[in-house]
Amino acid sequence: MYDNDRETKEHLCDIGRRIWQRGFCAGNEGNHSVRIGPDRFLCTPTCLSKGFMEPNDIVTVNDRGERIEANANGREPTSEFKLHLAIYAARPDVQAVIHSHPPHATAFAICDQPLPSGVHPEAEFFLGHVPTAPYATPSTQAAADAVVSVLEPKTNTVLMANHGSVTFSDSLIDAYDKLEILDAYCRLLILGRQAGQIRPLTEPQVQALRDLKTEYGW
Ligand SMILES: [Zn+2]
């Protein structure tokens, strides 16, 4: 996907700026990573805004979450990398993970409101069923295990109760697209509930979307 680690690091910074500009993460919140080898990952550092990263801030880690190369800016990996590792281990197809706190989606996560499916074609098509993982203290193995416990074979987006979201895919840009779609969908649901009563798609309408997904090989 990229010619070298430098390009990948620049891409991680670019995605970080988008996440910050969209207000998906405040302060130093959130983290994202890509898999660059069987036992090698690039991840965002701890204690730094995702909107102000430069390539020398990105950290190279192994499959135990240990920094394996000197970091030019003296950065350490995100404290939540256990979550990333657990997803990479559970899903060999996943090449990129984004953990974020998008406000509209996190509103559902803090209210213990499961995300409805069968309401909006884009969400249905690109996200599918979005499960909610039970709450566990951020940065712990329990939080990582909680997310893995709700994964289904085609899951690409999970709400984390009282915390935020995690999206993952075979590319960083696609994991980011899912984050945008998730928060846009949750914003629509909140606005829809204010505007009137949400009318779910009918079963044949949902089935037609599933057929379309199959046609696209998703
Ligand atoms: Zn978090």
Short mmCIF file of C-alpha atoms and ligand atoms in Angstrom, two decimals:
data_model
loop_
_atom_site.label_atom_id
_atom_site.label_comp_id
_atom_site.label_asym_id
_atom_site.label_seq_id
_atom_site.Cartn_x
_atom_site.Cartn_y
_atom_site.Cartn_z
CA MET A 1 0.00 0.00 0.00
CA TYR A 2 2.87 2.39 0.77
CA ASP A 3 6.37 2.48 -0.64
CA ASN A 4 8.00 2.91 2.75
CA ASP A 5 7.44 3.53 6.45
CA ARG A 6 7.88 7.28 5.96
CA GLU A 7 4.83 7.47 3.66
CA THR A 8 2.82 5.37 6.10
CA LYS A 9 3.79 7.68 8.97
CA GLU A 10 2.73 10.72 6.93
CA HIS A 11 -0.59 9.04 6.21
CA LEU A 12 -1.11 8.31 9.93
CA CYS A 13 -0.48 12.03 10.63
CA ASP A 14 -2.88 13.12 7.87
CA ILE A 15 -5.63 10.86 9.24
CA GLY A 16 -4.90 12.23 12.74
CA ARG A 17 -5.45 15.80 11.51
CA ARG A 18 -8.79 14.79 9.96
CA ILE A 19 -9.87 13.05 13.18
CA TRP A 20 -8.98 16.13 15.22
CA GLN A 21 -10.50 18.63 12.77
CA ARG A 22 -13.77 16.69 12.72
CA GLY A 23 -13.90 16.84 16.51
CA PHE A 24 -13.83 13.07 16.88
CA CYS A 25 -11.14 13.36 19.56
CA ALA A 26 -10.41 16.18 22.01
CA GLY A 27 -7.07 16.85 23.68
CA ASN A 28 -4.85 13.78 23.47
CA GLU A 29 -7.72 11.33 22.99
CA GLY A 30 -7.81 8.53 20.45
CA ASN A 31 -5.20 6.45 18.69
CA HIS A 32 -4.71 4.67 15.39
CA SER A 33 -2.31 2.17 13.89
CA VAL A 34 -1.44 0.16 10.80
CA ARG A 35 0.05 -3.30 10.43
CA ILE A 36 3.25 -3.14 8.36
CA GLY A 37 4.46 -6.72 8.88
CA PRO A 38 3.58 -9.96 10.69
CA ASP A 39 5.08 -8.65 13.93
CA ARG A 40 5.41 -4.95 13.18
CA PHE A 41 3.03 -2.03 13.52
CA LEU A 42 3.12 1.76 13.34
CA CYS A 43 0.99 3.50 15.96
CA THR A 44 0.25 6.97 17.27
CA PRO A 45 2.09 8.11 20.42
CA THR A 46 0.67 8.61 23.87
CA CYS A 47 0.07 12.13 25.25
CA LEU A 48 -0.05 14.02 21.96
CA SER A 49 -3.00 15.54 20.07
CA LYS A 50 -3.80 13.61 16.92
CA GLY A 51 -4.09 16.98 15.16
CA PHE A 52 -0.46 17.97 15.73
CA MET A 53 1.58 14.88 14.91
CA GLU A 54 4.56 14.74 12.57
CA PRO A 55 6.08 11.53 11.13
CA ASN A 56 8.82 11.48 13.80
CA ASP A 57 6.10 11.16 16.47
CA ILE A 58 4.85 7.82 15.08
CA VAL A 59 6.06 4.78 17.02
CA THR A 60 7.13 1.37 15.65
CA VAL A 61 6.00 -1.49 17.88
CA ASN A 62 5.99 -5.29 17.90
CA ASP A 63 3.15 -7.73 18.63
CA ARG A 64 3.66 -7.27 22.36
CA GLY A 65 3.19 -3.52 22.04
CA GLU A 66 6.87 -2.81 22.72
CA ARG A 67 8.66 0.00 20.91
CA ILE A 68 11.20 -1.68 18.65
CA GLU A 69 12.89 1.32 17.04
CA ALA A 70 14.30 4.48 18.54
CA ASN A 71 11.75 7.25 18.14
CA ALA A 72 13.28 10.51 16.89
CA ASN A 73 10.95 12.61 19.06
CA GLY A 74 11.25 10.31 22.10
CA ARG A 75 7.61 9.20 21.91
CA GLU A 76 6.11 6.11 23.51
CA PRO A 77 3.24 4.11 21.99
CA THR A 78 -0.39 4.80 22.85
CA SER A 79 -1.46 3.26 26.14
CA GLU A 80 -4.43 1.68 24.36
CA PHE A 81 -2.38 -0.41 21.93
CA LYS A 82 -3.59 -3.62 23.62
CA LEU A 83 -6.95 -2.94 21.98
CA HIS A 84 -5.31 -2.71 18.55
CA LEU A 85 -3.27 -5.86 19.10
CA ALA A 86 -6.31 -7.84 20.18
CA ILE A 87 -8.15 -6.87 17.00
CA TYR A 88 -5.13 -7.63 14.76
CA ALA A 89 -4.79 -11.03 16.47
CA ALA A 90 -8.48 -11.87 16.15
CA ARG A 91 -8.79 -10.67 12.57
CA PRO A 92 -5.84 -11.40 10.25
CA ASP A 93 -7.62 -9.45 7.47
CA VAL A 94 -7.40 -6.20 9.43
CA GLN A 95 -4.53 -3.88 8.47
CA ALA A 96 -5.58 -0.68 10.27
CA VAL A 97 -7.38 0.20 13.51
CA ILE A 98 -8.78 3.56 14.69
CA HIS A 99 -9.97 4.09 18.24
CA SER A 100 -11.86 7.33 18.70
CA HIS A 101 -14.47 9.18 20.76
CA PRO A 102 -16.79 10.56 18.04
CA PRO A 103 -19.38 12.56 20.00
CA HIS A 104 -22.62 11.44 18.33
CA ALA A 105 -21.63 7.76 18.39
CA THR A 106 -20.26 8.05 21.90
CA ALA A 107 -23.62 9.52 22.98
CA PHE A 108 -25.14 6.12 22.19
CA ALA A 109 -22.26 4.39 23.98
CA ILE A 110 -22.73 6.38 27.20
CA CYS A 111 -26.51 5.89 27.23
CA ASP A 112 -26.34 2.12 26.80
CA GLN A 113 -28.31 2.55 23.58
CA PRO A 114 -27.62 -0.22 21.07
CA LEU A 115 -27.14 1.10 17.56
CA PRO A 116 -30.15 0.20 15.43
CA SER A 117 -29.57 -1.33 12.01
CA GLY A 118 -31.95 -1.30 9.05
CA VAL A 119 -32.49 2.48 9.13
CA HIS A 120 -30.13 4.10 6.64
CA PRO A 121 -28.69 2.52 3.48
CA GLU A 122 -25.13 3.85 3.85
CA ALA A 123 -24.80 2.69 7.46
CA GLU A 124 -26.36 -0.65 6.56
CA PHE A 125 -24.06 -1.11 3.59
CA PHE A 126 -20.74 0.13 4.98
CA LEU A 127 -21.02 -0.66 8.71
CA GLY A 128 -23.58 -3.48 8.96
CA HIS A 129 -24.41 -4.54 12.48
CA VAL A 130 -22.47 -2.47 15.04
CA PRO A 131 -22.26 -4.28 18.40
CA THR A 132 -21.52 -2.55 21.72
CA ALA A 133 -18.70 -3.96 23.86
CA PRO A 134 -19.19 -3.94 27.63
CA TYR A 135 -17.35 -1.26 29.59
CA ALA A 136 -13.87 -1.91 30.95
CA THR A 137 -11.19 0.52 32.11
CA PRO A 138 -9.46 2.09 29.08
CA SER A 139 -5.93 0.84 28.29
CA THR A 140 -6.46 -2.51 30.06
CA GLN A 141 -6.47 -5.98 28.57
CA ALA A 142 -10.06 -6.25 29.82
CA ALA A 143 -11.08 -3.40 27.49
CA ALA A 144 -9.39 -5.17 24.57
CA ASP A 145 -11.02 -8.50 25.48
CA ALA A 146 -14.43 -6.81 25.77
CA VAL A 147 -14.20 -5.61 22.15
CA VAL A 148 -13.00 -8.96 20.85
CA SER A 149 -15.85 -10.69 22.70
CA VAL A 150 -18.46 -8.98 20.49
CA LEU A 151 -16.70 -9.43 17.13
CA GLU A 152 -18.52 -11.30 14.41
CA PRO A 153 -16.81 -12.40 11.16
CA LYS A 154 -17.78 -9.23 9.25
CA THR A 155 -17.74 -6.71 12.10
CA ASN A 156 -15.80 -3.57 11.18
CA THR A 157 -17.12 -1.12 13.80
CA VAL A 158 -17.71 -1.52 17.54
CA LEU A 159 -19.12 0.89 20.10
CA MET A 160 -17.33 0.71 23.46
CA ALA A 161 -19.79 1.30 26.31
CA ASN A 162 -19.22 4.60 28.17
CA HIS A 163 -16.09 5.18 26.10
CA GLY A 164 -16.10 5.54 22.30
CA SER A 165 -15.68 3.57 19.11
CA VAL A 166 -13.23 1.41 17.24
CA THR A 167 -13.26 0.93 13.47
CA PHE A 168 -10.96 -1.34 11.51
CA SER A 169 -10.40 -2.41 7.95
CA ASP A 170 -7.90 -3.56 5.35
CA SER A 171 -6.71 0.06 4.96
CA LEU A 172 -6.37 3.13 7.15
CA ILE A 173 -8.47 5.31 4.86
CA ASP A 174 -11.31 2.78 4.93
CA ALA A 175 -11.17 2.53 8.75
CA TYR A 176 -11.37 6.35 8.77
CA ASP A 177 -14.32 6.34 6.34
CA LYS A 178 -16.14 3.99 8.69
CA LEU A 179 -15.50 6.34 11.60
CA GLU A 180 -17.01 9.25 9.62
CA ILE A 181 -19.98 7.15 8.52
CA LEU A 182 -20.56 5.94 12.08
CA ASP A 183 -20.69 9.42 13.55
CA ALA A 184 -22.78 10.80 10.65
CA TYR A 185 -25.24 7.93 11.11
CA CYS A 186 -25.50 8.52 14.87
CA ARG A 187 -26.01 12.25 14.25
CA LEU A 188 -28.86 11.38 11.87
CA LEU A 189 -30.44 9.09 14.44
CA ILE A 190 -30.32 11.82 17.10
CA LEU A 191 -31.73 14.43 14.68
CA GLY A 192 -34.32 11.96 13.40
CA ARG A 193 -35.61 11.33 16.89
CA GLN A 194 -36.01 15.10 17.33
CA ALA A 195 -37.67 15.52 13.91
CA GLY A 196 -40.25 12.76 14.36
CA GLN A 197 -40.41 9.00 14.54
CA ILE A 198 -37.71 7.05 12.73
CA ARG A 199 -39.18 4.70 10.14
CA PRO A 200 -37.03 1.56 9.81
CA LEU A 201 -36.43 0.05 6.39
CA THR A 202 -38.66 -2.91 5.63
CA GLU A 203 -37.20 -6.43 5.64
CA PRO A 204 -37.26 -6.62 1.78
CA GLN A 205 -35.47 -3.24 1.65
CA VAL A 206 -32.79 -4.48 4.05
CA GLN A 207 -32.51 -7.73 2.11
CA ALA A 208 -31.96 -5.77 -1.11
CA LEU A 209 -29.02 -3.99 0.56
CA ARG A 210 -27.61 -7.32 1.77
CA ASP A 211 -27.91 -8.67 -1.80
CA LEU A 212 -26.05 -5.61 -3.07
CA LYS A 213 -23.28 -6.23 -0.53
CA THR A 214 -23.01 -9.84 -1.69
CA GLU A 215 -22.84 -8.61 -5.28
CA TYR A 216 -19.90 -6.38 -4.33
CA GLY A 217 -18.29 -9.32 -2.50
CA TRP A 218 -18.53 -7.72 0.96
ZN ZN B 1 -10.31 5.91 24.40
#
